[in-house]
mmCIF file of C-alpha atoms and ligand atoms in Angstrom:
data_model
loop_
_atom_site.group_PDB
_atom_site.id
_atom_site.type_symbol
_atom_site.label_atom_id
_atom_site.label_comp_id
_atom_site.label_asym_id
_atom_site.label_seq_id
_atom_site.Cartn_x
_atom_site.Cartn_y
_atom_site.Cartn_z
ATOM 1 C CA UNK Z 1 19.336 -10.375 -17.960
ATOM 2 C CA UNK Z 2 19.604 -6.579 -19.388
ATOM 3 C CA UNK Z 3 18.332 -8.067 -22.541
ATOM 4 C CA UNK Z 4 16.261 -5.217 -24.749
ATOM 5 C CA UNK Z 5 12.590 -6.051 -25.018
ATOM 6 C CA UNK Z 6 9.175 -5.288 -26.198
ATOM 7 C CA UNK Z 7 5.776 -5.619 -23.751
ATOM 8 C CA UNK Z 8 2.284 -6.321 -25.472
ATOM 9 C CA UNK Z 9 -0.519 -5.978 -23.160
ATOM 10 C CA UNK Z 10 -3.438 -8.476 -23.253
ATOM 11 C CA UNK Z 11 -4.997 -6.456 -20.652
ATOM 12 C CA UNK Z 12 -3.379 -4.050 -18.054
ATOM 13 C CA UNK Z 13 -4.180 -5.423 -14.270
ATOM 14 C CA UNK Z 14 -1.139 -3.654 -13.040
ATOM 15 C CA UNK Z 15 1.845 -1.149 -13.083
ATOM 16 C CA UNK Z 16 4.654 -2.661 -13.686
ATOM 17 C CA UNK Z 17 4.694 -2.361 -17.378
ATOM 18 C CA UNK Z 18 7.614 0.235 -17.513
ATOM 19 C CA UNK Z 19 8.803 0.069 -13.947
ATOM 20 C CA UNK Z 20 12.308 -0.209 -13.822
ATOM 21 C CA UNK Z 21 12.362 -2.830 -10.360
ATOM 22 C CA UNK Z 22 11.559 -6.343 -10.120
ATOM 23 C CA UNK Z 23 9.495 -7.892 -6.816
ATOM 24 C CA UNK Z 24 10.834 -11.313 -6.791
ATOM 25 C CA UNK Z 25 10.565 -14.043 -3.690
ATOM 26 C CA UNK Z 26 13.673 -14.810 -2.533
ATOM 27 C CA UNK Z 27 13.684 -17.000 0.870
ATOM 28 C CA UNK Z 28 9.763 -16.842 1.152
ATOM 29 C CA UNK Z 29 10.420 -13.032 1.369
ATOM 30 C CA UNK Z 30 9.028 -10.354 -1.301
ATOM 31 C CA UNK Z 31 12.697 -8.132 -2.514
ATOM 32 C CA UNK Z 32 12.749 -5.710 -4.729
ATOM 33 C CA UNK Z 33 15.162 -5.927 -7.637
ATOM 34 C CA UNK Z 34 16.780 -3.293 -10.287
ATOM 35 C CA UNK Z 35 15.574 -5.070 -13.796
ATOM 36 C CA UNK Z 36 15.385 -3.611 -17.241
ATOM 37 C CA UNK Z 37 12.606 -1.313 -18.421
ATOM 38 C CA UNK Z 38 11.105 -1.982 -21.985
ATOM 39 C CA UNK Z 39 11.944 -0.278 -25.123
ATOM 40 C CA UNK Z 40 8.309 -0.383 -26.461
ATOM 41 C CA UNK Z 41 5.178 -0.635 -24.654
ATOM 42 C CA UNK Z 42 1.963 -1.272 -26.711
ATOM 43 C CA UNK Z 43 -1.419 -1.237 -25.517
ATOM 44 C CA UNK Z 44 -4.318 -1.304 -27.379
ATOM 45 C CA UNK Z 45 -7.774 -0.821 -26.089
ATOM 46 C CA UNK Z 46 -9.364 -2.421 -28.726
ATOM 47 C CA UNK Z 47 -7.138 -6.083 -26.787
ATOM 48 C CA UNK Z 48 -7.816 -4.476 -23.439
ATOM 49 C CA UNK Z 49 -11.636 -3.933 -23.608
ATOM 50 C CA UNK Z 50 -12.089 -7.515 -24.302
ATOM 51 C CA UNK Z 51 -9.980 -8.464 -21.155
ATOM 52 C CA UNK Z 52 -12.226 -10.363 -18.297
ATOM 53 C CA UNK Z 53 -13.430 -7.826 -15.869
ATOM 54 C CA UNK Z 54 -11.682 -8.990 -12.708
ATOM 55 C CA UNK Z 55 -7.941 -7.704 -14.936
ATOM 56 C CA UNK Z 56 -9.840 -4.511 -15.213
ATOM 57 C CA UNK Z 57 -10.969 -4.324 -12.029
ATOM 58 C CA UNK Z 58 -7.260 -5.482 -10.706
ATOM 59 C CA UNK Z 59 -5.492 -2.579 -13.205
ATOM 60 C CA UNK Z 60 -8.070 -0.393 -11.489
ATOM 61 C CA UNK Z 61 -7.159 -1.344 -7.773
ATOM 62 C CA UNK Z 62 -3.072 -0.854 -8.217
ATOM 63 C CA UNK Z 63 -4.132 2.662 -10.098
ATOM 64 C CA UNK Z 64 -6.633 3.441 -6.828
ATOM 65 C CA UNK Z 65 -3.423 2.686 -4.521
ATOM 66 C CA UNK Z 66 -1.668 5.779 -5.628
ATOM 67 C CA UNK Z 67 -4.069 8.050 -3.280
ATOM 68 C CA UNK Z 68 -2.970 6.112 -0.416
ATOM 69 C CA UNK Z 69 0.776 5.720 -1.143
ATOM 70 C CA UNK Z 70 1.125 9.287 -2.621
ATOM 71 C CA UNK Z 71 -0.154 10.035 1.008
ATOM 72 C CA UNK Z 72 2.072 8.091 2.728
ATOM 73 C CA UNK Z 73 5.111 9.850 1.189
ATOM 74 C CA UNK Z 74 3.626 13.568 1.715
ATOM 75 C CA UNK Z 75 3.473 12.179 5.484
ATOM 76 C CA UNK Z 76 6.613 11.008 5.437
ATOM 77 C CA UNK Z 77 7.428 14.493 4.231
ATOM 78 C CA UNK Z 78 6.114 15.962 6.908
ATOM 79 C CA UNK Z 79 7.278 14.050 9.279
ATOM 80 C CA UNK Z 80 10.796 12.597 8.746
ATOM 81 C CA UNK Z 81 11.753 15.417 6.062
ATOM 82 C CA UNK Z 82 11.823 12.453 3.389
ATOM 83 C CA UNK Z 83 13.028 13.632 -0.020
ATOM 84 C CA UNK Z 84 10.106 14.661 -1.598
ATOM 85 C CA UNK Z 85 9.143 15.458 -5.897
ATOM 86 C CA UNK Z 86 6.308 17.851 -6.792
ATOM 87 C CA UNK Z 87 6.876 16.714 -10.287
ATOM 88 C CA UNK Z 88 6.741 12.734 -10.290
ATOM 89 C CA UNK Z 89 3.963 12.865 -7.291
ATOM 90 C CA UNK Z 90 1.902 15.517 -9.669
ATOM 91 C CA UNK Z 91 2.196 13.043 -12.462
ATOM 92 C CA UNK Z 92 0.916 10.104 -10.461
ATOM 93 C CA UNK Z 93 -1.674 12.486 -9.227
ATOM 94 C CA UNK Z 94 -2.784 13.260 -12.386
ATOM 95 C CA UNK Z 95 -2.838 9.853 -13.842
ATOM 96 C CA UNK Z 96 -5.250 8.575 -10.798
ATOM 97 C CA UNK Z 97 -7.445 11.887 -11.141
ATOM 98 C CA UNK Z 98 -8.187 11.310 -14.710
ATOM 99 C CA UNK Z 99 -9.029 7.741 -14.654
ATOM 100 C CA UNK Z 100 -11.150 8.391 -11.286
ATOM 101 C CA UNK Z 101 -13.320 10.834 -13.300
ATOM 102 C CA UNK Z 102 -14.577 8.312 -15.736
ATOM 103 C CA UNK Z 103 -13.824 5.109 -13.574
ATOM 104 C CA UNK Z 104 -18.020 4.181 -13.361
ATOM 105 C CA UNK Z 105 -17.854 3.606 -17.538
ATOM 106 C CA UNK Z 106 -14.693 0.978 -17.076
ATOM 107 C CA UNK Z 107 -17.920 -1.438 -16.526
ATOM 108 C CA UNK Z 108 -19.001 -0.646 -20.231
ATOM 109 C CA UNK Z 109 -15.572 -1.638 -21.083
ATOM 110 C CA UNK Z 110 -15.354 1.751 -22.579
ATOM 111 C CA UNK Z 111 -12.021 1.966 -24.934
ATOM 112 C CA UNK Z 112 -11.256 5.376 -23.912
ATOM 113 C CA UNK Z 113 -11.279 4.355 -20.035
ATOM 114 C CA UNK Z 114 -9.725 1.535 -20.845
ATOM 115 C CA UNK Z 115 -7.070 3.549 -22.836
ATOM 116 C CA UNK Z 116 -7.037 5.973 -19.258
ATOM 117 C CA UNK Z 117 -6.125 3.176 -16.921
ATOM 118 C CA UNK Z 118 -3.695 1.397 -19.245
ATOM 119 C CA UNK Z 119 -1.826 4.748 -19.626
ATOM 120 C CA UNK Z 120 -1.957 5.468 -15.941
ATOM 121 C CA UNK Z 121 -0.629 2.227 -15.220
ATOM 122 C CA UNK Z 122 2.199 2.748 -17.997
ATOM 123 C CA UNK Z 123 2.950 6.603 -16.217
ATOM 124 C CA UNK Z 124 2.936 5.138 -12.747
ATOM 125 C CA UNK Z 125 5.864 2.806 -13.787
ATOM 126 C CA UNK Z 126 7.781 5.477 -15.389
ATOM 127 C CA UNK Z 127 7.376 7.337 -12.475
ATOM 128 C CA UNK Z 128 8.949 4.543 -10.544
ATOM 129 C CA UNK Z 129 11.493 4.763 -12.950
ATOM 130 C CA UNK Z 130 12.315 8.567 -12.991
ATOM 131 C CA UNK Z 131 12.716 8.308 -9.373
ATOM 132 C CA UNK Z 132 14.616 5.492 -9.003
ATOM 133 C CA UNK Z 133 12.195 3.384 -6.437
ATOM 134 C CA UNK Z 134 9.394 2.761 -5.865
ATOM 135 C CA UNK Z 135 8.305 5.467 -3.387
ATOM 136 C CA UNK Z 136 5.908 7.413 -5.990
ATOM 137 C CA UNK Z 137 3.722 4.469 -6.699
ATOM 138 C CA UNK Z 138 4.166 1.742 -3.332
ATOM 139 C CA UNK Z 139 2.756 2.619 -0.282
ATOM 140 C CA UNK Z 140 1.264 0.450 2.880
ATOM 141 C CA UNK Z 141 -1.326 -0.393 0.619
ATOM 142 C CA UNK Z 142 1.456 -2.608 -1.503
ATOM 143 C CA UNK Z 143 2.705 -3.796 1.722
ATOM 144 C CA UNK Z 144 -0.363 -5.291 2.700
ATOM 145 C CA UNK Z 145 -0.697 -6.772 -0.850
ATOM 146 C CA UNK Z 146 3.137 -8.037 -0.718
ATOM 147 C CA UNK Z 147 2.215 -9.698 3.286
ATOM 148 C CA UNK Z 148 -0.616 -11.646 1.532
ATOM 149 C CA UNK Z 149 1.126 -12.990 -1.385
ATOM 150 C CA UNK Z 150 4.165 -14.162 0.966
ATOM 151 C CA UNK Z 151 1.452 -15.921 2.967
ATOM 152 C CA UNK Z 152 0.007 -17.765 0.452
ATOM 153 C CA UNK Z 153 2.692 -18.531 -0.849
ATOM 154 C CA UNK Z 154 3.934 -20.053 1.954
ATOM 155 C CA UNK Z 155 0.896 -22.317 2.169
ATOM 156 C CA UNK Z 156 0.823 -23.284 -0.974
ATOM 157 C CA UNK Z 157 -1.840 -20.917 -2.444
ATOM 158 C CA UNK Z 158 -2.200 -18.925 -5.008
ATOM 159 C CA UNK Z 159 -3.125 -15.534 -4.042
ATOM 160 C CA UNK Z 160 -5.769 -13.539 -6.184
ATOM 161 C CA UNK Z 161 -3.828 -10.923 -8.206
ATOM 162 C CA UNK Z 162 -1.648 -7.877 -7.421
ATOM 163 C CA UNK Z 163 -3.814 -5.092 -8.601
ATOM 164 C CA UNK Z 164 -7.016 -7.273 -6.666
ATOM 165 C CA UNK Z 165 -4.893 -7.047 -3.790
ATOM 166 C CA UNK Z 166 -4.013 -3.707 -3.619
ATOM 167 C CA UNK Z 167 -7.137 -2.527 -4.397
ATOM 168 C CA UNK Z 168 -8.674 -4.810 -1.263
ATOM 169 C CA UNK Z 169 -5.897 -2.840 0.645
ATOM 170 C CA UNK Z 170 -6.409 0.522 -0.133
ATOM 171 C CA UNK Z 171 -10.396 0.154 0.908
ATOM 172 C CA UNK Z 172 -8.816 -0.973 4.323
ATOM 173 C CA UNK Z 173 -6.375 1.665 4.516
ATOM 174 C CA UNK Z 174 -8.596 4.784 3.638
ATOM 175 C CA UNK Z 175 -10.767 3.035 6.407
ATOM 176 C CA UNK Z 176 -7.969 3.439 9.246
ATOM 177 C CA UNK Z 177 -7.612 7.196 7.636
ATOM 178 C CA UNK Z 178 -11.301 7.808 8.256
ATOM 179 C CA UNK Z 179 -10.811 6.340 11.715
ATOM 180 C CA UNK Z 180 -7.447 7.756 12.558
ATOM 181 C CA UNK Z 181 -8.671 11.318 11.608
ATOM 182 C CA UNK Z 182 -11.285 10.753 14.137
ATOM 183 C CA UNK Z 183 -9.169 9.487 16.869
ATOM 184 C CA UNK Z 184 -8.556 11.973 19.446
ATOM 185 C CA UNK Z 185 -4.645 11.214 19.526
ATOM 186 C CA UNK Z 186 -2.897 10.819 23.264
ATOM 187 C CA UNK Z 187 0.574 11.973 22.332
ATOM 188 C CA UNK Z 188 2.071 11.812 25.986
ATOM 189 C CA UNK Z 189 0.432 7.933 26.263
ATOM 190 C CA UNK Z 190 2.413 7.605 22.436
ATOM 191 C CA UNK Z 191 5.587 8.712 24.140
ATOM 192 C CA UNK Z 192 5.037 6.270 27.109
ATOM 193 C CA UNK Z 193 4.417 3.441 24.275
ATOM 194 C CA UNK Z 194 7.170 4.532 22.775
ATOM 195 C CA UNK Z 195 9.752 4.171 25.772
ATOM 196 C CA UNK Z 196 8.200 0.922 27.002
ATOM 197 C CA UNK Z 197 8.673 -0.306 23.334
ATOM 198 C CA UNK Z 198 10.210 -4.398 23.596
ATOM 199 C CA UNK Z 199 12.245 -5.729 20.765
ATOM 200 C CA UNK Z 200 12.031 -9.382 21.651
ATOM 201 C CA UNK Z 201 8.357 -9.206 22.048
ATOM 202 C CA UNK Z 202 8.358 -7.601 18.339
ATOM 203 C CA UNK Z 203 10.632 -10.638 17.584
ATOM 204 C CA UNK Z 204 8.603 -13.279 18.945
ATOM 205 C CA UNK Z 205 5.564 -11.703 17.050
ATOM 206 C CA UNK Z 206 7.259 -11.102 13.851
ATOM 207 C CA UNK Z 207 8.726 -15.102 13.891
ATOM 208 C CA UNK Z 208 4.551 -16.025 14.119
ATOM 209 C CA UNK Z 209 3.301 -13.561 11.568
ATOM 210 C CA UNK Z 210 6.180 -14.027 9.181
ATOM 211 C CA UNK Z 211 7.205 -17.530 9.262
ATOM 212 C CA UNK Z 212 10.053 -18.514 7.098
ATOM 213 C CA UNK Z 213 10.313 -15.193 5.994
ATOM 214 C CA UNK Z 214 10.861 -13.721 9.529
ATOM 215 C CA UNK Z 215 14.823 -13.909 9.559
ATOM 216 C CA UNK Z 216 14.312 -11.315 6.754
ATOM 217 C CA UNK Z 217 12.192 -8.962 8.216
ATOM 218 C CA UNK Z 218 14.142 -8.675 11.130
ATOM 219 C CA UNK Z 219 17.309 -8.094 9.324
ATOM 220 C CA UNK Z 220 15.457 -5.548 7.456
ATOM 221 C CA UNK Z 221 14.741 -3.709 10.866
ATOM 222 C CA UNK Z 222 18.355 -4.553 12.141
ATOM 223 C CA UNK Z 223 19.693 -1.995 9.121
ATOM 224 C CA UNK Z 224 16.559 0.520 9.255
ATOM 225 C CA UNK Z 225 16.019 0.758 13.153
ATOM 226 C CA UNK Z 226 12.329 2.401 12.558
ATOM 227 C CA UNK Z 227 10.712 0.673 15.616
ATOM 228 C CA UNK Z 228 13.825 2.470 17.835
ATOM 229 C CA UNK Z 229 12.806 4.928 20.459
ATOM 230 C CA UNK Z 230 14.529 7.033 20.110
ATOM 231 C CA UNK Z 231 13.519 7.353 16.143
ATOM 232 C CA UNK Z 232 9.861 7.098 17.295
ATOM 233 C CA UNK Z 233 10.158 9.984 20.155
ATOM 234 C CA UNK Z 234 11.522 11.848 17.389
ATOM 235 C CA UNK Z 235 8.755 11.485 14.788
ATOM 236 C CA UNK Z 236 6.017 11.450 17.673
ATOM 237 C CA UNK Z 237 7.274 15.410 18.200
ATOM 238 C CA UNK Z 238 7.015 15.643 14.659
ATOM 239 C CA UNK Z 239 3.514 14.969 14.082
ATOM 240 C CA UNK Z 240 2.216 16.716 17.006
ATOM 241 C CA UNK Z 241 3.559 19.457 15.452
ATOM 242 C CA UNK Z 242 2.272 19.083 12.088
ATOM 243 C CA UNK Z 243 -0.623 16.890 13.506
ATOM 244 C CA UNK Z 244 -3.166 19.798 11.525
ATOM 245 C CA UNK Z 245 -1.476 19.496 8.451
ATOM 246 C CA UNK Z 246 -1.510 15.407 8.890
ATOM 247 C CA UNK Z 247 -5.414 15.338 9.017
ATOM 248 C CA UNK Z 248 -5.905 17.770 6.332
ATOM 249 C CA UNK Z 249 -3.675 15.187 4.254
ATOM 250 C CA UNK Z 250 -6.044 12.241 5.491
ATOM 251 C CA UNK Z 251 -9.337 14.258 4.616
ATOM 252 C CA UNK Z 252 -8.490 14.914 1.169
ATOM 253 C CA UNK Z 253 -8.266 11.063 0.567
ATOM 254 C CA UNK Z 254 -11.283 9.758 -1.685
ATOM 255 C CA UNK Z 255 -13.945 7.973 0.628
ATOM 256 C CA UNK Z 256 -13.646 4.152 1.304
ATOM 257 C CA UNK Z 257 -17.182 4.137 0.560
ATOM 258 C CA UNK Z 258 -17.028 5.576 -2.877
ATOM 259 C CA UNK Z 259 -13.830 3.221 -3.780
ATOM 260 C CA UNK Z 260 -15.795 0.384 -3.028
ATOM 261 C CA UNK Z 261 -18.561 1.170 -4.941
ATOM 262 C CA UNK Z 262 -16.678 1.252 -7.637
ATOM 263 C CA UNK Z 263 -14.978 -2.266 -7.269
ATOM 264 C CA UNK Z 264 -17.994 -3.648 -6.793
ATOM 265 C CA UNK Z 265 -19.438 -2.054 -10.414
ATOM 266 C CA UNK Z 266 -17.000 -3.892 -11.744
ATOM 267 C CA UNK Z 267 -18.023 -7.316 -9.169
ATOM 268 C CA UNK Z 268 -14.651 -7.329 -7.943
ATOM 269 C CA UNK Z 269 -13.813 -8.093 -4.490
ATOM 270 C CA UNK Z 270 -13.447 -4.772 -1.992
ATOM 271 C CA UNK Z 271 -13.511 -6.594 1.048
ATOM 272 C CA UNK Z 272 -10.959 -9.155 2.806
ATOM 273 C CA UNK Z 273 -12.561 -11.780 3.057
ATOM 274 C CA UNK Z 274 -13.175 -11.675 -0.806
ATOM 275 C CA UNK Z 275 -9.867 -12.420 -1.102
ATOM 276 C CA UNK Z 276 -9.234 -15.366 1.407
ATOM 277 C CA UNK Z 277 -7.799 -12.999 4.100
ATOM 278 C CA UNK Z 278 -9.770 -14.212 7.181
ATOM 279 C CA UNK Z 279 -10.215 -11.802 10.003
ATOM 280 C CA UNK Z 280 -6.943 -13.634 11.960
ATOM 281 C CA UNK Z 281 -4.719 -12.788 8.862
ATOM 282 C CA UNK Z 282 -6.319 -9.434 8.683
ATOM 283 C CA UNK Z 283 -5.350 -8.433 12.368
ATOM 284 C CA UNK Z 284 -2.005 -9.854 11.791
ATOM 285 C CA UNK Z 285 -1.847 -7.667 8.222
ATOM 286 C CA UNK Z 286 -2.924 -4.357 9.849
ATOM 287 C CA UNK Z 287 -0.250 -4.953 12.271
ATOM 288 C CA UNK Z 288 2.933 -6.143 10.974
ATOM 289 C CA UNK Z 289 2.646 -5.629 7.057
ATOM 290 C CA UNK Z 290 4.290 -2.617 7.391
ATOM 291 C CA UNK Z 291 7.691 -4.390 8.489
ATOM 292 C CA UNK Z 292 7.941 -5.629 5.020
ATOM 293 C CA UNK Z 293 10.021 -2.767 3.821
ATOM 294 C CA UNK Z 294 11.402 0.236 5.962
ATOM 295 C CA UNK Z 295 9.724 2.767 4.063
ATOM 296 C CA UNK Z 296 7.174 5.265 6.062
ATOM 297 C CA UNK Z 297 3.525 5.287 5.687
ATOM 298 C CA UNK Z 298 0.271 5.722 7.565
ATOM 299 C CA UNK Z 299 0.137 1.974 9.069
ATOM 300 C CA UNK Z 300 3.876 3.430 10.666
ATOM 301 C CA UNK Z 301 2.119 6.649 11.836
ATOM 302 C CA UNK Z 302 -0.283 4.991 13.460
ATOM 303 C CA UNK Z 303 2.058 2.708 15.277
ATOM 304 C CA UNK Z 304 4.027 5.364 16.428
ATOM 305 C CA UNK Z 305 1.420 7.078 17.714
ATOM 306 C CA UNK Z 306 0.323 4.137 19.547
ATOM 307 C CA UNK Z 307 -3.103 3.523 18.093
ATOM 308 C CA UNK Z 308 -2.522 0.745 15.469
ATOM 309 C CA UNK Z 309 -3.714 -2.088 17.910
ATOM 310 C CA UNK Z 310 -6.552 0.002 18.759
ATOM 311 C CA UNK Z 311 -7.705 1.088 15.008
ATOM 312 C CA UNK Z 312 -7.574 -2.290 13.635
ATOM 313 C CA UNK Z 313 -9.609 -4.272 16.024
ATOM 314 C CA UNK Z 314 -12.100 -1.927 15.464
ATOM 315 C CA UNK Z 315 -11.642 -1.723 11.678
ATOM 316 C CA UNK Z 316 -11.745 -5.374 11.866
ATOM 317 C CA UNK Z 317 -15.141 -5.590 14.268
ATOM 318 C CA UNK Z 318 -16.391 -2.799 11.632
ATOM 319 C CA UNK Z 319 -15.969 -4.908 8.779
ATOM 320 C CA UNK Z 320 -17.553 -7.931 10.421
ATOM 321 C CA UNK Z 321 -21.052 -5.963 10.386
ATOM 322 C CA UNK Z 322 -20.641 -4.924 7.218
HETATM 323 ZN ZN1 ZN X 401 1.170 -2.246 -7.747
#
């Protein structure tokens, strides 16, 4: 309502404390609206350490997503010349470094980590805000997070929360990186994908992942066109051509292992099914989350280069031994 307003924090799960958009259902599909930031934002560890560990844990997972979706937009960089800020991606670096340092003592409920994340989480939404979307701070990682809550939703359930969510996400995505870096990439059979490329068969799939909330995806896709051809031959040059710089990008990505070591310190879920997301809703996750917003990221890459299909069955087989 463009009212002024204060925000007290009982406990910071999450970044939207000073981010200047609103993520609001709207015909069982997850939009993004302008909305007010606050004037004042208080946060006091000495509230915040006595929060229950899973909001820790949660504020913890949305903070861990920034390596992941600060990724995605250096690849979009790369790749489709996006607009790109040293300055706001340095200060979401920074934020995530320095809470990833001491991240092991957020267990102890130490005040001064505590103090770390919540200020992270506060920076991360003013970087949101500086920029004017959400680019510096949502990546595939949110995507996957926004896919689950719509399908919950939909049925009724209530999904575990955000930060959970992304932080469930972002073990799974640094997984595909690990993979993808490892995949010996076929760009002529990615060209060959990319001609033979069938939008009523994306249709027909997108109406069975999506649901009621398919008529909006594919109007998103009617105004972005990512999943063209042409678009896709284009970008497919481009990362052959920067395809060295691309994997140094995915090898300086923290380890999936180490991220969900430290989820679990904290007994919070790291893996899918933790979260209710059987190994059906996973495949369909991996696969079509990323049509929830037209914005680039790795789950894109590796659909353009052919190789999503492949990666997450055998992320998904992986995960089943684990
Ligand atoms: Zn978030």
């Amino acid at each position: 309502m463009g009212r002024p307003f204060f925000t007290v924090a009982t406990a910071a799960p999450m970044d939207g404390f000073a981010s200047s958009i609103a993520a609001i259902n709207v015909n069982s599909l997850k939009t993004t609206f302008q909305a007010q930031t606050p004037t004042v934002i208080l946060g006091d560890t000495e509230i915040l350490k006595n929060a229950p560990y899973r909001m820790i844990a949660a504020g913890l997972g949305d903070l861990l997503g920034k390596f992941t979706c600060l990724c995605d937009w250096k690849l979009s960089r790369l790749i489709n010349r996006e607009h790109y800020c040293e300055n706001i991606a340095g200060l979401v670096e920074s934020c995530v470094q320095n809470v990833l340092k001491d991240a092991g003592k957020a267990k102890d409920r130490d005040p001064e980590v505590l103090g770390k994340i919540m200020e992270g989480l506060v920076l991360t939404g003013v970087a949101m805000s500086l920029y004017g979307n959400s680019r510096p701070a949502s990546g595939c990682e949110h995507h996957m997070s926004h896919y689950w809550e719509m399908w919950f939703e939909q049925r009724g359930l209530r999904p575990v929360p955000h930060g959970t969510q992304v932080g469930v996400a972002t073990v799974l995505v640094l997984k595909l990186a690990e993979k993808l870096r490892g995949t010996k990439v076929d760009f002529d059979a990615a060209r060959e994908s990319a001609r033979s490329y069938s939008p009523e068969a994306w249709e027909r799939a997108i109406h069975r992942a999506y649901g009621p909330a398919a008529e909006g995806v594919i109007a998103l896709e009617e105004a972005s066109r990512k999943n063209e051809s042409a678009g896709r031959l284009a970008r497919i040059d481009a990362i052959q051509s920067h395809w060295e710089e691309i994997t140094a990008l995915l090898a300086e990505l923290p380890g999936s292992a180490e991220v969900m070591e430290l989820l679990r310190s904290l007994q919070s879920p790291c893996l899918p099914e933790e979260i209710g997301v059987d190994g059906r809703l996973l495949r369909d996750t991996l696969l079509y989350a990323k049509e929830v917003r037209p914005r680039y990221t790795l789950l894109q890459m590796a659909w353009d280069l052919g190789v999503l299909e492949r990666l997450s069955d055998d992320l998904i087989s992986n995960l089943q031994h684990l």
